[in-house]
Structures are given as C-alpha cells and as structure tokens.
C-alpha cells in the first residue's frame, strides 16, 4: 500500500527507508528525514568516474561530493547502515546516450559490476534549518517540488563534463533574505549560501513561472527570489556528455542518508557502527 507524504514526515529513517525500499513511497523527499543529510545521485560507468570526480572537485557549489561507492558495490556504506543504492531512492531516471529512457523505482536489474555511484549534497538539508528559523518554504508547505532552472552560469569543465549550472529557487520574505543566506552558509555539504539573489534575468532565467524541473511557486510582492546551486547540475552535465548509461535520482526524489545534516565529515566509520 502506498504511504502518504504527511504520514512519513513524522517517521524515523529506518521506517522511511523501509517504505522507500519496498516501493510504498515514490514521491519527493523535501521535508522528510529531519536533521539528516539528503543527497543527489549520479551513477555512471567506471570509465568516466575519475573525470566526474574532477568535475565535482572543481565545482563544489553545485556538486558537493559527500560519497562515492566502490566500483560495482551498490552499498553506500560510508553514508548509511545497509544503504542500498539500487532500492533506497523513491524514483530514478534512466538515460542512455544522453536521452531519457524512463523512470523506475528500483534499479536492481540495471546494476552491473562496472558502475560507480556518486552522492552529492542536496539543498533539502538546509531547508530544515530555514523552516526551524521560521522561514516558510512554499513548496514544502504545499507538498510540491522546488522549482529548478537552467542558468547562464558556466561550470569549470573536466573531461567530457561541461556546461551551465542548474539553480533551485525559493521565494524568501524580503526581511529574511539575510537570515536565509547566513543559515544556508552553515551547510557547505548542501550547496551552502546562494549563488544569486534577485533579478532572475541576470542569470539567464526569463520566466520564473516556467521552471525546467519541479513546480512553479507564487511570485508575490514582499518576497525576493533567491537562487542556490542545484544538484540537478551534474545530471544535466552528464546528460550533455551523452554517456552510454546514466542513472540519477528523479529530481526532488533524493537519497536520505544516515549522516547528520550538521556533520563536519559525511562518513560513517567503524566507530559509529
């Protein structure tokens, strides 16, 4: 039986992950897994893995690398106890030669011994802190996915990986913008502080009401559009590189780790087992 978002908002990570693994929850993860680090996902063949790791190192805002699997091992043991990358994301997108083939809720049949999984920090993590500080986020209050846009801000290339940054946008009350900047800056593993505040046209966005991913949110007087680097960036970059196979999270449907969102180092060691 499918589980509701409101029910799972109150559950611990063990229950939440079990529901995702069984396919009983297939929707977005904003607001779930309170105080835990959420992650974007990119799974690619080993032949491209080193160049992609270089790309992440050169572009830490959109690609804050928090974990990488051993080649062929679907267990991301540095990020969670028994965390299985094949089943523990609510929905995955499958790309072949840069084209979207479809979305699935389980990639066990697609996994092979030459694949490497990369986990990258997600803005959902700092959203918990914004909400706790009394900054309402419309997309969470209304159970939709944060709007995301192509920008004109270029990334630093590595190997076949190059292109412009994707940004996520939240409408912040004018008087709380400074607070939102300071709060999000405390979470460098989740994109950190904004990359742009104000006029969307300055970063190549012509219509806030027409996001490239996610759902549009109201644009109202008294609010400022604030843009953060987005973990969909590597998805778009790898797609442009037309790799023979790319598996990502479906935008908004993140991997929830066992790592506290305020951890200085996002690694579970034997001492924490």
Short mmCIF file of C-alpha atoms in Angstrom, two decimals:
data_model
loop_
_atom_site.label_atom_id
_atom_site.label_comp_id
_atom_site.label_asym_id
_atom_site.label_seq_id
_atom_site.Cartn_x
_atom_site.Cartn_y
_atom_site.Cartn_z
CA UNK A 1 0.00 0.00 0.00
CA UNK A 2 1.35 3.43 -0.92
CA UNK A 3 2.29 5.65 2.03
CA UNK A 4 1.39 9.34 2.25
CA UNK A 5 3.89 12.17 2.50
CA UNK A 6 2.27 13.56 5.66
CA UNK A 7 2.49 10.19 7.40
CA UNK A 8 6.18 9.74 6.59
CA UNK A 9 7.15 13.28 7.67
CA UNK A 10 6.87 12.04 11.24
CA UNK A 11 8.76 8.75 10.80
CA UNK A 12 12.37 7.88 11.64
CA UNK A 13 14.90 6.96 8.97
CA UNK A 14 14.54 3.19 9.46
CA UNK A 15 10.80 3.28 8.78
CA UNK A 16 11.16 5.81 5.99
CA UNK A 17 13.87 3.84 4.19
CA UNK A 18 11.89 0.60 4.51
CA UNK A 19 8.89 2.25 2.86
CA UNK A 20 11.04 3.62 0.03
CA UNK A 21 12.83 0.27 -0.47
CA UNK A 22 9.56 -1.62 -0.69
CA UNK A 23 8.18 0.83 -3.27
CA UNK A 24 5.47 2.03 -0.89
CA UNK A 25 6.67 5.64 -1.13
CA UNK A 26 7.56 7.05 -4.56
CA UNK A 27 7.29 10.82 -4.17
CA UNK A 28 9.59 13.73 -3.31
CA UNK A 29 11.66 13.81 -0.11
CA UNK A 30 11.56 17.52 0.80
CA UNK A 31 10.72 17.71 4.50
CA UNK A 32 11.46 14.03 5.16
CA UNK A 33 14.32 12.61 7.24
CA UNK A 34 14.57 15.53 9.62
CA UNK A 35 18.14 16.53 10.52
CA UNK A 36 19.65 14.02 8.09
CA UNK A 37 21.78 14.79 5.05
CA UNK A 38 19.96 14.22 1.77
CA UNK A 39 21.82 13.52 -1.46
CA UNK A 40 21.52 13.81 -5.21
CA UNK A 41 22.58 10.74 -7.13
CA UNK A 42 24.61 10.05 -10.27
CA UNK A 43 25.55 6.52 -11.30
CA UNK A 44 27.93 6.16 -14.25
CA UNK A 45 30.34 3.60 -15.76
CA UNK A 46 33.77 3.43 -14.13
CA UNK A 47 35.46 4.61 -17.33
CA UNK A 48 34.08 8.12 -16.71
CA UNK A 49 34.27 8.16 -12.91
CA UNK A 50 37.63 9.89 -12.43
CA UNK A 51 36.74 12.76 -14.77
CA UNK A 52 33.43 13.17 -12.98
CA UNK A 53 35.18 13.27 -9.60
CA UNK A 54 37.43 16.01 -11.01
CA UNK A 55 34.33 17.88 -12.16
CA UNK A 56 32.88 17.74 -8.63
CA UNK A 57 36.15 18.94 -7.10
CA UNK A 58 36.19 21.93 -9.47
CA UNK A 59 32.51 22.79 -8.92
CA UNK A 60 31.80 22.31 -5.20
CA UNK A 61 28.74 24.59 -5.10
CA UNK A 62 26.54 22.57 -7.45
CA UNK A 63 28.40 19.29 -6.82
CA UNK A 64 29.31 18.94 -3.12
CA UNK A 65 30.55 15.35 -3.20
CA UNK A 66 29.62 13.53 0.01
CA UNK A 67 30.11 9.92 -1.03
CA UNK A 68 31.22 7.54 -3.76
CA UNK A 69 30.72 3.79 -3.96
CA UNK A 70 33.37 1.22 -4.67
CA UNK A 71 33.14 0.08 -8.28
CA UNK A 72 30.34 -2.45 -8.62
CA UNK A 73 29.29 -2.23 -4.95
CA UNK A 74 25.71 -0.93 -4.59
CA UNK A 75 26.05 -0.48 -0.80
CA UNK A 76 27.00 3.08 0.10
CA UNK A 77 28.36 2.03 3.48
CA UNK A 78 30.03 5.37 4.23
CA UNK A 79 26.63 7.12 4.19
CA UNK A 80 24.29 4.65 5.86
CA UNK A 81 23.80 1.33 7.57
CA UNK A 82 22.78 -1.18 4.86
CA UNK A 83 22.05 1.67 2.45
CA UNK A 84 21.42 0.07 -0.97
CA UNK A 85 21.68 2.48 -3.89
CA UNK A 86 19.58 0.15 -6.08
CA UNK A 87 16.41 0.46 -3.99
CA UNK A 88 16.68 3.29 -1.47
CA UNK A 89 15.70 6.25 -3.68
CA UNK A 90 11.96 6.85 -4.31
CA UNK A 91 12.41 7.24 -8.09
CA UNK A 92 15.26 7.07 -10.60
CA UNK A 93 15.72 8.50 -14.10
CA UNK A 94 17.49 6.33 -16.69
CA UNK A 95 19.41 7.98 -19.53
CA UNK A 96 21.10 6.26 -22.48
CA UNK A 97 23.35 8.27 -24.81
CA UNK A 98 22.04 11.46 -23.19
CA UNK A 99 18.36 10.71 -23.74
CA UNK A 100 15.83 10.00 -21.02
CA UNK A 101 14.67 6.41 -21.37
CA UNK A 102 12.23 6.42 -18.46
CA UNK A 103 11.76 6.45 -14.68
CA UNK A 104 11.75 3.46 -12.33
CA UNK A 105 11.57 2.85 -8.57
CA UNK A 106 14.20 0.06 -8.47
CA UNK A 107 17.42 -0.29 -10.48
CA UNK A 108 18.45 -3.78 -9.32
CA UNK A 109 18.04 -5.17 -12.84
CA UNK A 110 20.24 -2.38 -14.27
CA UNK A 111 23.10 -2.66 -11.79
CA UNK A 112 26.41 -4.04 -13.09
CA UNK A 113 29.95 -4.56 -11.84
CA UNK A 114 31.38 -1.54 -13.69
CA UNK A 115 29.08 1.11 -12.18
CA UNK A 116 30.09 3.77 -9.66
CA UNK A 117 27.55 5.72 -7.60
CA UNK A 118 28.20 9.31 -6.55
CA UNK A 119 26.17 11.04 -3.83
CA UNK A 120 26.12 14.84 -3.81
CA UNK A 121 24.72 17.12 -1.13
CA UNK A 122 21.18 18.44 -1.51
CA UNK A 123 19.52 21.73 -0.60
CA UNK A 124 16.72 19.86 1.17
CA UNK A 125 19.17 19.60 4.06
CA UNK A 126 19.41 23.34 4.74
CA UNK A 127 15.67 23.74 4.19
CA UNK A 128 15.07 22.08 7.55
CA UNK A 129 17.17 24.81 9.17
CA UNK A 130 15.31 27.57 7.31
CA UNK A 131 11.96 26.21 8.49
CA UNK A 132 13.19 25.88 12.07
CA UNK A 133 14.22 29.55 11.87
CA UNK A 134 10.66 30.48 10.92
CA UNK A 135 11.21 30.95 7.19
CA UNK A 136 8.28 29.33 5.42
CA UNK A 137 9.04 27.47 2.19
CA UNK A 138 6.02 27.42 -0.10
CA UNK A 139 6.90 24.21 -1.93
CA UNK A 140 7.16 22.23 1.31
CA UNK A 141 4.02 23.73 2.85
CA UNK A 142 2.14 22.85 -0.35
CA UNK A 143 3.71 19.41 -0.96
CA UNK A 144 5.29 20.16 -4.35
CA UNK A 145 8.83 20.01 -5.75
CA UNK A 146 11.11 23.04 -5.55
CA UNK A 147 11.42 24.91 -8.90
CA UNK A 148 14.73 24.42 -10.75
CA UNK A 149 16.07 26.30 -13.75
CA UNK A 150 18.87 26.26 -16.28
CA UNK A 151 21.11 29.30 -15.68
CA UNK A 152 23.81 31.01 -17.74
CA UNK A 153 26.47 30.48 -15.05
CA UNK A 154 29.12 28.21 -16.53
CA UNK A 155 30.80 25.42 -14.58
CA UNK A 156 34.51 24.55 -14.73
CA UNK A 157 34.89 21.61 -17.14
CA UNK A 158 36.62 18.27 -16.62
CA UNK A 159 36.99 15.72 -19.39
CA UNK A 160 33.64 15.36 -21.20
CA UNK A 161 31.75 17.16 -18.44
CA UNK A 162 30.95 20.82 -19.08
CA UNK A 163 28.01 23.21 -19.24
CA UNK A 164 25.92 25.67 -17.25
CA UNK A 165 24.78 25.40 -13.65
CA UNK A 166 21.24 24.45 -12.67
CA UNK A 167 19.79 26.52 -9.81
CA UNK A 168 16.90 25.98 -7.41
CA UNK A 169 14.77 28.95 -6.33
CA UNK A 170 12.89 29.84 -3.15
CA UNK A 171 10.84 32.97 -2.59
CA UNK A 172 12.11 34.42 0.70
CA UNK A 173 10.43 37.28 2.61
CA UNK A 174 12.42 40.43 1.94
CA UNK A 175 13.23 40.93 5.60
CA UNK A 176 14.54 37.35 5.97
CA UNK A 177 16.87 37.17 2.97
CA UNK A 178 19.94 37.97 5.05
CA UNK A 179 18.96 35.26 7.53
CA UNK A 180 18.46 32.72 4.74
CA UNK A 181 21.94 33.46 3.39
CA UNK A 182 23.57 33.07 6.80
CA UNK A 183 21.68 29.88 7.66
CA UNK A 184 22.35 28.09 4.37
CA UNK A 185 26.03 29.08 4.51
CA UNK A 186 26.36 26.77 7.53
CA UNK A 187 25.75 23.78 5.24
CA UNK A 188 28.55 23.64 2.63
CA UNK A 189 27.78 19.94 2.04
CA UNK A 190 24.29 21.02 0.91
CA UNK A 191 25.28 23.76 -1.58
CA UNK A 192 25.91 26.40 1.09
CA UNK A 193 24.94 30.03 0.54
CA UNK A 194 23.01 31.28 -2.52
CA UNK A 195 24.71 31.87 -5.88
CA UNK A 196 22.33 34.70 -6.83
CA UNK A 197 19.72 36.94 -5.20
CA UNK A 198 17.11 38.96 -7.04
CA UNK A 199 16.66 39.55 -10.79
CA UNK A 200 16.38 36.14 -12.49
CA UNK A 201 17.20 37.61 -15.90
CA UNK A 202 20.72 38.36 -14.65
CA UNK A 203 21.42 34.62 -14.61
CA UNK A 204 19.56 33.78 -17.81
CA UNK A 205 16.10 32.91 -16.43
CA UNK A 206 13.32 34.57 -18.42
CA UNK A 207 10.21 33.16 -16.71
CA UNK A 208 10.06 32.09 -13.07
CA UNK A 209 6.62 30.64 -13.76
CA UNK A 210 8.07 28.06 -16.13
CA UNK A 211 10.74 26.02 -14.32
CA UNK A 212 12.78 23.41 -16.19
CA UNK A 213 12.21 20.94 -13.35
CA UNK A 214 9.88 20.93 -10.36
CA UNK A 215 6.82 23.08 -9.80
CA UNK A 216 6.22 26.81 -10.15
CA UNK A 217 5.63 28.76 -6.93
CA UNK A 218 3.84 32.09 -6.45
CA UNK A 219 5.88 35.23 -7.11
CA UNK A 220 4.45 37.79 -4.70
CA UNK A 221 5.23 41.31 -3.53
CA UNK A 222 7.31 41.39 -0.37
CA UNK A 223 9.33 38.32 -1.40
CA UNK A 224 12.72 38.05 -3.12
CA UNK A 225 13.70 35.19 -5.42
CA UNK A 226 16.82 33.54 -4.00
CA UNK A 227 18.79 31.02 -6.06
CA UNK A 228 21.01 28.22 -4.81
CA UNK A 229 23.30 25.93 -6.81
CA UNK A 230 21.36 22.74 -7.52
CA UNK A 231 22.30 19.08 -7.53
CA UNK A 232 20.47 18.59 -10.81
CA UNK A 233 23.53 20.29 -12.35
CA UNK A 234 25.60 17.09 -12.61
CA UNK A 235 22.57 15.28 -14.03
CA UNK A 236 22.30 17.88 -16.81
CA UNK A 237 26.09 17.94 -17.34
CA UNK A 238 26.37 14.16 -17.63
CA UNK A 239 23.33 14.05 -19.88
CA UNK A 240 25.05 16.56 -22.19
CA UNK A 241 28.13 14.30 -22.26
CA UNK A 242 25.90 11.56 -23.75
CA UNK A 243 27.31 8.71 -21.67
CA UNK A 244 26.10 5.25 -22.71
CA UNK A 245 24.34 4.94 -19.34
CA UNK A 246 23.46 7.43 -16.62
CA UNK A 247 21.20 6.71 -13.67
CA UNK A 248 20.13 9.61 -11.46
CA UNK A 249 17.51 10.35 -8.85
CA UNK A 250 14.33 11.77 -10.32
CA UNK A 251 14.54 15.49 -9.46
CA UNK A 252 13.16 16.06 -5.97
CA UNK A 253 13.35 12.34 -5.08
CA UNK A 254 16.54 12.19 -3.04
CA UNK A 255 18.67 9.63 -1.24
CA UNK A 256 18.29 10.14 2.53
CA UNK A 257 21.49 9.19 4.36
CA UNK A 258 22.20 8.34 7.99
CA UNK A 259 24.58 11.33 8.24
CA UNK A 260 23.51 14.24 10.49
CA UNK A 261 22.99 17.37 8.38
CA UNK A 262 25.46 19.30 10.55
CA UNK A 263 28.25 16.71 10.27
CA UNK A 264 31.67 18.14 9.59
CA UNK A 265 32.72 14.99 7.70
CA UNK A 266 29.99 12.94 5.94
CA UNK A 267 31.44 9.49 6.59
CA UNK A 268 30.21 6.66 8.81
CA UNK A 269 33.21 4.83 10.21
CA UNK A 270 33.55 1.57 12.12
CA UNK A 271 33.49 3.61 15.33
CA UNK A 272 29.93 4.75 14.57
CA UNK A 273 28.61 1.28 13.62
#
